mmCIF file of C-alpha atoms and ligand atoms in Angstrom:
data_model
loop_
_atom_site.group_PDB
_atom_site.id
_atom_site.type_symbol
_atom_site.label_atom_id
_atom_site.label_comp_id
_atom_site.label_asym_id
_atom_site.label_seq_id
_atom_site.Cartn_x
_atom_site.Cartn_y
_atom_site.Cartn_z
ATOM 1 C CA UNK T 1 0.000 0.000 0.000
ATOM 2 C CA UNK T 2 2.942 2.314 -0.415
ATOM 3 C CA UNK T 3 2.076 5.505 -1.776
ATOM 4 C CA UNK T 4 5.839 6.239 -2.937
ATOM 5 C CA UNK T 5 7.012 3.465 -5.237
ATOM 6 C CA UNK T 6 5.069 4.736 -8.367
ATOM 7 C CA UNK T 7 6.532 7.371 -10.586
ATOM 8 C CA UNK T 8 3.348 9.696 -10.696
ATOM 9 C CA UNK T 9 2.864 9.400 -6.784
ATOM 10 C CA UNK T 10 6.672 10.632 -6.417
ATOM 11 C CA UNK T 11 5.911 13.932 -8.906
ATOM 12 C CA UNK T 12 2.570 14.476 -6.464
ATOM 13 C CA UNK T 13 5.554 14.033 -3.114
ATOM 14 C CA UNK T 14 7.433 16.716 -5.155
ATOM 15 C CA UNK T 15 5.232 19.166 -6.478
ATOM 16 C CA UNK T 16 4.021 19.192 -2.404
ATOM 17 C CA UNK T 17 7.423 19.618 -1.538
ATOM 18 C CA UNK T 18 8.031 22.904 -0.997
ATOM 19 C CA UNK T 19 4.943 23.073 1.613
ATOM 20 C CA UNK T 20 6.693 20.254 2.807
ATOM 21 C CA UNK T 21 9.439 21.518 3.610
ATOM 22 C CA UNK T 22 8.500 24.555 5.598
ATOM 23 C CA UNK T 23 6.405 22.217 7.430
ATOM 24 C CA UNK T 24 8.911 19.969 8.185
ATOM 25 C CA UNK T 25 11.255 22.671 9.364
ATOM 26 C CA UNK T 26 11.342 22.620 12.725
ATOM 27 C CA UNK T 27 11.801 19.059 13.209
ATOM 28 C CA UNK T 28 14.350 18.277 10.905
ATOM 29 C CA UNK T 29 16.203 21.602 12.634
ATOM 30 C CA UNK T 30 16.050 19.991 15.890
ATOM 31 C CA UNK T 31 17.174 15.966 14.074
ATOM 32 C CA UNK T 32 20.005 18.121 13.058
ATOM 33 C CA UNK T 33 20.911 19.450 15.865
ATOM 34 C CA UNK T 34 21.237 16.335 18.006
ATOM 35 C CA UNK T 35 22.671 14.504 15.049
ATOM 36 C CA UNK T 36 25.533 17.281 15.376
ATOM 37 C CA UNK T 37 26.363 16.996 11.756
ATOM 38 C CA UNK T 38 29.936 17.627 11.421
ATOM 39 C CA UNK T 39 32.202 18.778 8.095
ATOM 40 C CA UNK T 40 33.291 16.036 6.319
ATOM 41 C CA UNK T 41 30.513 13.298 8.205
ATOM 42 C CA UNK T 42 29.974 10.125 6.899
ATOM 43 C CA UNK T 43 25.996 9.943 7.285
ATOM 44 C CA UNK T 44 22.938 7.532 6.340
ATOM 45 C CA UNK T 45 19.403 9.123 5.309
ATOM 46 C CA UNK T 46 16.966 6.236 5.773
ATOM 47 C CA UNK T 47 14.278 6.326 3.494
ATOM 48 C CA UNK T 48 15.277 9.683 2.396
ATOM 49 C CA UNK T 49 12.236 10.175 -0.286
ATOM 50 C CA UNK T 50 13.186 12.616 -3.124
ATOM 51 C CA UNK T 51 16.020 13.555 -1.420
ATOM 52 C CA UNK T 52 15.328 17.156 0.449
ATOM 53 C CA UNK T 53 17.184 15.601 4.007
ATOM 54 C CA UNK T 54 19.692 14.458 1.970
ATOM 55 C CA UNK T 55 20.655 18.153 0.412
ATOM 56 C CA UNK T 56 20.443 19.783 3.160
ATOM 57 C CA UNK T 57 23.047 16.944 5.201
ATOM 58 C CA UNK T 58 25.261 17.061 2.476
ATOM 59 C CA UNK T 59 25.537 20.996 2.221
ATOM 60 C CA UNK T 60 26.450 20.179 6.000
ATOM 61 C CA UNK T 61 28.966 17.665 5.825
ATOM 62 C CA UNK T 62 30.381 19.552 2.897
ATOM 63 C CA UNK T 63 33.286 18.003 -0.303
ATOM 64 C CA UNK T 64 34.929 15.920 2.480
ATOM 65 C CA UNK T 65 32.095 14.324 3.906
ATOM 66 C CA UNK T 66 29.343 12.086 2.481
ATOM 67 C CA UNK T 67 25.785 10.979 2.449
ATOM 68 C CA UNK T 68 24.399 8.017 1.229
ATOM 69 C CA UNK T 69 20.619 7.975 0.823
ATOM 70 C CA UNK T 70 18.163 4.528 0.486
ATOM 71 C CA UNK T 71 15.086 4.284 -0.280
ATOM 72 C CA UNK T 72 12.425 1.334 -0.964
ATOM 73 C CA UNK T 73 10.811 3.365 -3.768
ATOM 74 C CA UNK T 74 13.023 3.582 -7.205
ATOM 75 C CA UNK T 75 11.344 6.879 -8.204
ATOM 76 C CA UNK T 76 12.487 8.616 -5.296
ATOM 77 C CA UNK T 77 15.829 7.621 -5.400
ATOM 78 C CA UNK T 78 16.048 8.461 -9.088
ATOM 79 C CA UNK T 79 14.871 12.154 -7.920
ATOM 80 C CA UNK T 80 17.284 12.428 -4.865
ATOM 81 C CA UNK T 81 19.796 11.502 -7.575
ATOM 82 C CA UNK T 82 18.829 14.162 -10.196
ATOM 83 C CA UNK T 83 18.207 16.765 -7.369
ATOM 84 C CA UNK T 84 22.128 16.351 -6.240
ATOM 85 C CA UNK T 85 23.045 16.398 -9.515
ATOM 86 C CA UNK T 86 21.497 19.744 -10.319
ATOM 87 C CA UNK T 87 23.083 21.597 -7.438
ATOM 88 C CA UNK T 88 26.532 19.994 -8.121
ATOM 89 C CA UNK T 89 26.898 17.783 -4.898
ATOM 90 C CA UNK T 90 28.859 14.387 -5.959
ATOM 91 C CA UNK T 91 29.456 14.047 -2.166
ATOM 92 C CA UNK T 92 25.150 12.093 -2.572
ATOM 93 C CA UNK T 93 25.415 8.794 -3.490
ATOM 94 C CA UNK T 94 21.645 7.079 -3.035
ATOM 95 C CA UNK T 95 20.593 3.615 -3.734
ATOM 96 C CA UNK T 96 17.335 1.717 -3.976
ATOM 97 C CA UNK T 97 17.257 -0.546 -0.952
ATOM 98 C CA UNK T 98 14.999 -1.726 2.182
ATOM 99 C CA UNK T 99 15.865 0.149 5.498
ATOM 100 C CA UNK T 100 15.147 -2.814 7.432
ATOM 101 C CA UNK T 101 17.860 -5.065 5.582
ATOM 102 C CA UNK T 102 20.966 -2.294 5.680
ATOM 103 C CA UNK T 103 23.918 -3.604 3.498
ATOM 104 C CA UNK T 104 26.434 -1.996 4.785
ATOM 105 C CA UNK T 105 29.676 -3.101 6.734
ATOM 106 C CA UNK T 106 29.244 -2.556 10.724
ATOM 107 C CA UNK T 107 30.655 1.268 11.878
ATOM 108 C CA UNK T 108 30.437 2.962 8.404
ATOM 109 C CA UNK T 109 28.886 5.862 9.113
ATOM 110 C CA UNK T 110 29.002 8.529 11.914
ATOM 111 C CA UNK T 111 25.527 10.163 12.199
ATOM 112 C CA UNK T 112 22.098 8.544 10.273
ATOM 113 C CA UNK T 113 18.981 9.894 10.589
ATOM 114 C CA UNK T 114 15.059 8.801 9.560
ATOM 115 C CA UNK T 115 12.510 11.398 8.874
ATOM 116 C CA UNK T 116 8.878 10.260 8.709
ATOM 117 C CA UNK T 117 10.165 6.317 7.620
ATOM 118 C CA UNK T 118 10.072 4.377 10.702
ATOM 119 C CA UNK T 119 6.060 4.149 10.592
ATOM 120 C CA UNK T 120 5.873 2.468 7.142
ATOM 121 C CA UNK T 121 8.680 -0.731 8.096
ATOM 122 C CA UNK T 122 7.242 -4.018 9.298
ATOM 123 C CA UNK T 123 10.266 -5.172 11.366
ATOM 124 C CA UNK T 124 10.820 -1.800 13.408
ATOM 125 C CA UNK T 125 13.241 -3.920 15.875
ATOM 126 C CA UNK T 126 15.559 -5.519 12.694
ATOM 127 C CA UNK T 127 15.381 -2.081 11.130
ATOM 128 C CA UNK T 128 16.772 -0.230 14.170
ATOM 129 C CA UNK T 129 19.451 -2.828 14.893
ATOM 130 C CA UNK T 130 20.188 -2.570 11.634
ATOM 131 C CA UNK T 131 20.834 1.277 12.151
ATOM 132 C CA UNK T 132 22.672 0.784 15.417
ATOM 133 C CA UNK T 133 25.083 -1.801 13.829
ATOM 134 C CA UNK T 134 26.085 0.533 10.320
ATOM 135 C CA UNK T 135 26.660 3.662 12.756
ATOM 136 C CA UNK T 136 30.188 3.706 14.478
ATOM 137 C CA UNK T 137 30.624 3.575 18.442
ATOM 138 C CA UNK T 138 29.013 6.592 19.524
ATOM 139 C CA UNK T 139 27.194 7.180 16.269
ATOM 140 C CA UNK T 140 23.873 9.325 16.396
ATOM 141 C CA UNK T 141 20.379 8.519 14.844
ATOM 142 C CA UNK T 142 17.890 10.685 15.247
ATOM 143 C CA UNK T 143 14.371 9.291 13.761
ATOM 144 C CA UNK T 144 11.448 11.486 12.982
ATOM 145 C CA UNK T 145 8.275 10.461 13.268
ATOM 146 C CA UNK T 146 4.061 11.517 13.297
ATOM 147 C CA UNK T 147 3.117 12.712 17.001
ATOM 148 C CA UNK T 148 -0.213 11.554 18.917
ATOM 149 C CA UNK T 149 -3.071 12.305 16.638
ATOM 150 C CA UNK T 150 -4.321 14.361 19.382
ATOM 151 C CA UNK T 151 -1.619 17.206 18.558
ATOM 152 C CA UNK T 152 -2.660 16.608 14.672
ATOM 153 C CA UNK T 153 -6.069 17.686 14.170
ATOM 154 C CA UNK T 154 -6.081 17.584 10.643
ATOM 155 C CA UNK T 155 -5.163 13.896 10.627
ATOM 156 C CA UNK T 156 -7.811 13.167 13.079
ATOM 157 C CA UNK T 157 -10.579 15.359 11.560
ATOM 158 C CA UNK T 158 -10.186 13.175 8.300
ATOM 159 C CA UNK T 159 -9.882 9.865 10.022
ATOM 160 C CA UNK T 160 -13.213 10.738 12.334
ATOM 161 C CA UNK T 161 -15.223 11.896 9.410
ATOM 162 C CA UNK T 162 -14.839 8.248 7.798
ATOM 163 C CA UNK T 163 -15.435 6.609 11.081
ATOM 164 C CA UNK T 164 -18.462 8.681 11.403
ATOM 165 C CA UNK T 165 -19.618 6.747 8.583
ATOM 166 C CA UNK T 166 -19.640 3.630 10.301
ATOM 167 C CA UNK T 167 -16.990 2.681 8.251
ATOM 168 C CA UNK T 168 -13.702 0.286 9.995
ATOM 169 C CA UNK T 169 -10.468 1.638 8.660
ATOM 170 C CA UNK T 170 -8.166 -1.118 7.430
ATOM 171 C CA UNK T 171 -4.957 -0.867 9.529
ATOM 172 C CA UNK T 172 -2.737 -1.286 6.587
ATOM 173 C CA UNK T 173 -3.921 2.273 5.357
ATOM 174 C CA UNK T 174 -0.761 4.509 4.812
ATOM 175 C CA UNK T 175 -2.685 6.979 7.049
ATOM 176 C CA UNK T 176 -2.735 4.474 10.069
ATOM 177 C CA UNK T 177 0.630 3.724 9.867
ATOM 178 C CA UNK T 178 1.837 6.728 9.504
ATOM 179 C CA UNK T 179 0.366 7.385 13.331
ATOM 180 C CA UNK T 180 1.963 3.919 14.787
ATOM 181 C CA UNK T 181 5.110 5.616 15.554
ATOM 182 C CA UNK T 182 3.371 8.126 18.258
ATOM 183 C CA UNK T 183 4.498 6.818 21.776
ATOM 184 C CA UNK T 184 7.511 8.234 22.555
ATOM 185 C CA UNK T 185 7.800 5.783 26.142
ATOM 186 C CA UNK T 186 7.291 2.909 23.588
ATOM 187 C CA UNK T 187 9.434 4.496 20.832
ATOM 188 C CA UNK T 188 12.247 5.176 23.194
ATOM 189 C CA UNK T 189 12.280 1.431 24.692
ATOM 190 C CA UNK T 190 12.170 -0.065 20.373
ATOM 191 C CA UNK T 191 15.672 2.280 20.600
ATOM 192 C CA UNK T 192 16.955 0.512 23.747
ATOM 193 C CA UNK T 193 16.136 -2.462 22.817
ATOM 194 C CA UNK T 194 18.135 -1.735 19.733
ATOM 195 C CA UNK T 195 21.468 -0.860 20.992
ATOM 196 C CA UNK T 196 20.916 2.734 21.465
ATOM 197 C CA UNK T 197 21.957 4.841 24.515
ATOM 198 C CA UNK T 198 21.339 8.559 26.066
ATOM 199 C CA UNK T 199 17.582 7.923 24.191
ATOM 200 C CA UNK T 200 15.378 10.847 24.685
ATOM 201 C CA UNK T 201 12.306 11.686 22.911
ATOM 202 C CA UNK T 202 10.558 14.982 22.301
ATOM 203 C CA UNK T 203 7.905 16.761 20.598
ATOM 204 C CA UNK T 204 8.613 19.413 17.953
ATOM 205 C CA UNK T 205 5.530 21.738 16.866
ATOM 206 C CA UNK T 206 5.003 23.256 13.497
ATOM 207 C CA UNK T 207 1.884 24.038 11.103
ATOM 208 C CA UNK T 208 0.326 22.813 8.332
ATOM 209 C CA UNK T 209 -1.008 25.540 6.170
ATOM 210 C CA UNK T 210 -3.227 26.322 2.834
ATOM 211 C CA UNK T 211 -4.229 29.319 0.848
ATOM 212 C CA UNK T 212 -7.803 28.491 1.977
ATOM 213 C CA UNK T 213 -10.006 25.987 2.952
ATOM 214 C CA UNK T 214 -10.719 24.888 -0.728
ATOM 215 C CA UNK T 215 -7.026 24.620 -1.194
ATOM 216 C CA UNK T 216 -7.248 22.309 2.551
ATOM 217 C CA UNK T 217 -9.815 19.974 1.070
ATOM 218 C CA UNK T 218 -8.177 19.636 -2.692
ATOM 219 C CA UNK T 219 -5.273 17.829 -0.992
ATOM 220 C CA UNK T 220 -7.508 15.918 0.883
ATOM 221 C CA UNK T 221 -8.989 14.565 -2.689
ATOM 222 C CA UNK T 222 -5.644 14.901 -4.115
ATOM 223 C CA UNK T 223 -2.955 12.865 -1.544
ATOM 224 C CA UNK T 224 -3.450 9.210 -2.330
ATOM 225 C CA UNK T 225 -2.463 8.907 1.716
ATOM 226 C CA UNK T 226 -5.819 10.970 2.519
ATOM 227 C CA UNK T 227 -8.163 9.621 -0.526
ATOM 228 C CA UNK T 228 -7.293 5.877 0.086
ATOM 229 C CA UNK T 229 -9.156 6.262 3.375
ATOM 230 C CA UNK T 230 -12.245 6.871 2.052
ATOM 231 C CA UNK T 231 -11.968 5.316 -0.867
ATOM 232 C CA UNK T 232 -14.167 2.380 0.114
ATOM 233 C CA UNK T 233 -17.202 4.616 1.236
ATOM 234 C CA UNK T 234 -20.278 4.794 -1.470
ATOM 235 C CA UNK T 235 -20.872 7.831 -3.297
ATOM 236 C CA UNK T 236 -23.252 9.063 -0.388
ATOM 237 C CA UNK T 237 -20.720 8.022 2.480
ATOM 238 C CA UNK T 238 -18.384 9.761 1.031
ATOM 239 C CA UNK T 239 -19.781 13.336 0.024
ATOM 240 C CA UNK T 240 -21.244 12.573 3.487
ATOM 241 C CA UNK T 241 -17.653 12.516 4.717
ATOM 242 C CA UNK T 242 -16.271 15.052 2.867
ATOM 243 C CA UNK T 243 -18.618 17.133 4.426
ATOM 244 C CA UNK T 244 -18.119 16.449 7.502
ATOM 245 C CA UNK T 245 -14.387 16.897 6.942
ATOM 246 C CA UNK T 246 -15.120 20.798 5.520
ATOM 247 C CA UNK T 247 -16.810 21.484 8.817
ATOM 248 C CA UNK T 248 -14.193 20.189 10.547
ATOM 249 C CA UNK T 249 -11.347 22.090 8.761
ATOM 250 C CA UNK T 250 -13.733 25.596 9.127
ATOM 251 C CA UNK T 251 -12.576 25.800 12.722
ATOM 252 C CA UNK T 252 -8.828 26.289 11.711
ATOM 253 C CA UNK T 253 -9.927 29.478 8.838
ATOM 254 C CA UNK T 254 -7.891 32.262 10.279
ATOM 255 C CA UNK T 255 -9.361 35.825 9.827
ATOM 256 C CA UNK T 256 -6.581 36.301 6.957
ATOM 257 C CA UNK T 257 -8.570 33.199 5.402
ATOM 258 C CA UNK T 258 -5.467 30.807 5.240
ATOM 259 C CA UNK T 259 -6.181 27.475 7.236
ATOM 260 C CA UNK T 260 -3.491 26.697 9.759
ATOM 261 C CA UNK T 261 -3.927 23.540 11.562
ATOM 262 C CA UNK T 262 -1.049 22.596 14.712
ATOM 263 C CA UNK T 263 1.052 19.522 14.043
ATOM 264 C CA UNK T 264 3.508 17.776 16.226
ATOM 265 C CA UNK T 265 6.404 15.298 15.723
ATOM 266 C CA UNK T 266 8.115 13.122 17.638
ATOM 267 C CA UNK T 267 11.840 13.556 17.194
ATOM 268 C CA UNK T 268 13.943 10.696 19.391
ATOM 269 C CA UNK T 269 17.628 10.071 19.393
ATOM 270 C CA UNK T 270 20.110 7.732 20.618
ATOM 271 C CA UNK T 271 23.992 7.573 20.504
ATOM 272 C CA UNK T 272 25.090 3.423 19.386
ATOM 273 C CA UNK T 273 26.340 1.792 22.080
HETATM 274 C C1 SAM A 1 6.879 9.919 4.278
HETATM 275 S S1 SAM A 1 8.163 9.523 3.152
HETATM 276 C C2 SAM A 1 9.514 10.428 3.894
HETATM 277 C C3 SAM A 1 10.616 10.722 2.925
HETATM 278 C C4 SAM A 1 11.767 11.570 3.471
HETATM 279 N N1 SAM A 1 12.446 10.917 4.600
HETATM 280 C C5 SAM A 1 11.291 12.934 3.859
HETATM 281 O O1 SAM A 1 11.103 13.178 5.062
HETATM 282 O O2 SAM A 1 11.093 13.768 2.964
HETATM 283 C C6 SAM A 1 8.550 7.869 3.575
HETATM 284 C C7 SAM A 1 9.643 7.262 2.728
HETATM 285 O O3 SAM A 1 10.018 6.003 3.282
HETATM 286 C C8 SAM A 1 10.278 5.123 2.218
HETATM 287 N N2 SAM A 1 10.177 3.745 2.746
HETATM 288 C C9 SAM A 1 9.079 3.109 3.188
HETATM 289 N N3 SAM A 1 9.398 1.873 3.596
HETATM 290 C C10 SAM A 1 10.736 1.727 3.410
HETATM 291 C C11 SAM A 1 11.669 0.685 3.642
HETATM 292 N N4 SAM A 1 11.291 -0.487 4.141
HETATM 293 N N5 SAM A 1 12.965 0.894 3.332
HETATM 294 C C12 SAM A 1 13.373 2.083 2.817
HETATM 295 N N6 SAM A 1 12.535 3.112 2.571
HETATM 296 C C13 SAM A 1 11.236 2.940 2.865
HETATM 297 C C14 SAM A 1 9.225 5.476 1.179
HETATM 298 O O4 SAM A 1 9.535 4.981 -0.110
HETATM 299 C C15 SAM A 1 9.224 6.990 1.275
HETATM 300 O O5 SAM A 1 10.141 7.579 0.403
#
C-alpha cells in the first residue's frame, strides 16, 4: 500500500514539496541538531524520499564528507539523484534498498537519521538494529516520526469523518501507519532495545497551512495517503464525509482566510552503544 514506489505518486511528493518543507522545518532543525552533523561526516538518510534531508546533510557535511541515501521506492531515489546532480553535490550517493535489511559493513557511518520512515517498516526492531550496527561507536540517529493524533487535528478530523460513517479503517492504510510511531515511552524502549543509549524523545511543533479551505480539502482529494481512506465509502458516504471533513477544517480558517492547523512530531535520538 505504499504511496511512494510509483513514478506519478513521487511527482505528487514533489510538487508538495516545498509546503513540505517549511512544514517539516522545525523538526528536521532539531534531528540536526542532536545529530551534530559535522564537516566532512559520513551519514545515512533512511528512506530519504526525493532527497530534500539528503541536500540539506550534504551541504552540511560539505566536499569531504558524504551521504548516502536509500530508499524502498526507485522513483524517489532516481529524484534524490537528479536533485544532487542539479546543485553539483557528488558528495550524494543514493541507492534503492529496504531500510530494514541495511547492506552496509558494521561502523560505516558517523551520524544517520530517519525522517517520517520508521512508521511504514514491518520489522521496526531488525530495522533499528540494523541502524545501530552501520553507525560507528558513539554514532547518532535521530528518527522522525508523526506525534499523537491528538496534537494533529487535521489527521484526526479526516480519520473521524470516515469513522463517522460507520466505516472500519483497514490498519494497513498509509494513514494508520503513519500514526503507529506516536508513543515516545514505547518508541524510546524499540531504541533501547536496539542498541541505542542517552535515548530521549521529544515533541517538535510546526503548522500545516493552505491558501484556503478549498485549497485544505483539494489535498484531501488529491494525496493518495488521505483519498485511500475513504476510498471504500459509497458515493453518499463519502460526500457525506467530505462534508463532515469541511466542517471540521472551518474551525482552523484564520481571519486572513489561510487554514493553519497545529502539528507535532516526535523527534527521538540515541547515541550506538
Ligand atoms: C513519508 S516519506 C519520507 C521521505 C523523506 N524521509 C522525507 O522526510 O522527505 C517515507 C519514505 O520512506 C520510504 N520507505 C518506506 N518503507 C521503506 C523501507 N522499508 N525501506 C526504505 N525506505 C522505505 C518510502 O519509499 C518513502 O520515500
Amino acid at each position: 500500500m505504499s504511496g511512494w514506489s510509483s513514478r506519478a505518486e513521487t511527482e505528487h511528493w514533489m510538487r508538495t514539496a516545498e509546503e513540505r518543507a517549511r512544514m517539516m522545518a522545525p523538526a528536521t532543525e532539531r534531528m540536526l541538531a542532536l545529530t551534530a552533523i559535522a564537516r566532512g561526516a559520513r551519514v545515512l538518510d533512511v528512506g530519504g524520499g526525493s532527497g530534500e534531508v539528503a541536500l540539506q546533510l550534504a551541504e552540511l557535511v560539505g566536499r569531504s564528507g558524504s551521504v548516502v541515501a536509500i530508499d524502498i521506492s526507485a522513483p524517489m531515489i532516481e529524484a534524490t539523484l537528479d536533485a544532487a546532480r542539479a546543485r553539483g553535490l557528488d558528495q550524494i550517493e543514493a541507492h534503492v534498498a529496504d531500510a530494514q535489511s541495511l547492506d552496509f559493513s558494521s561502523g560505516t557511518f558517523d551520524a544517520a537519521l530517519a525522517r517520517n520512515v520508521l512508521m511504514f517498516v514491518d520489522d521496526l526492531h531488525g530495522t533499528l538494529s540494523g541502524i545501530r550496527r552501520v553507525l560507528k561507536r558513539g554514532g547518532r540517529f535521530a528518527a522522525c516520526t508523526w506525534a499523537d493524533l491528538q496534537l494533529n487535528p487535521f489527521n484526526s478530523i479526516v480519520i473521524e469523518a470516515v469513522r463517522g460513517q460507520g466505516h472500519e479503517l483497514d490498519l494497513r492504510l498509509e494513514l494508520l501507519r503513519a500514526l503507529a510511531l506516536w508513543n515516545p515511552v514505547n518508541l524510546k524502549r524499540s531504541f533501547q532495545s536496539a542498541g541505542f543509549v542517552d535515548v530521549v524523545s521529544e515533541h517538535v511543533t510546526s503548522v500545516r497551512r493552505y491558501e484556503g479551505l478549498q485549497a485544505a480539502m483539494t489535498s484531501i482529494r488529491n494525496i493518495p495517503m488521505y483519498s485511500d481512506v475513504y476510498r471504500g465509502l459509497s458515493e453518499e458516504d463519502k460526500r457525506a464525509a467530505l462534508n463532515e471533513i469541511e466542517r471540521g477544517f472551518e474551525h482552523f480558517v484564520e481571519g486572513d482566510g489561510v487554514v493553519r492547523f497545529p502539528i507535532a512530531s516526535l523527534v527521538t535520538f540515541g547515541r550506538a552503544a
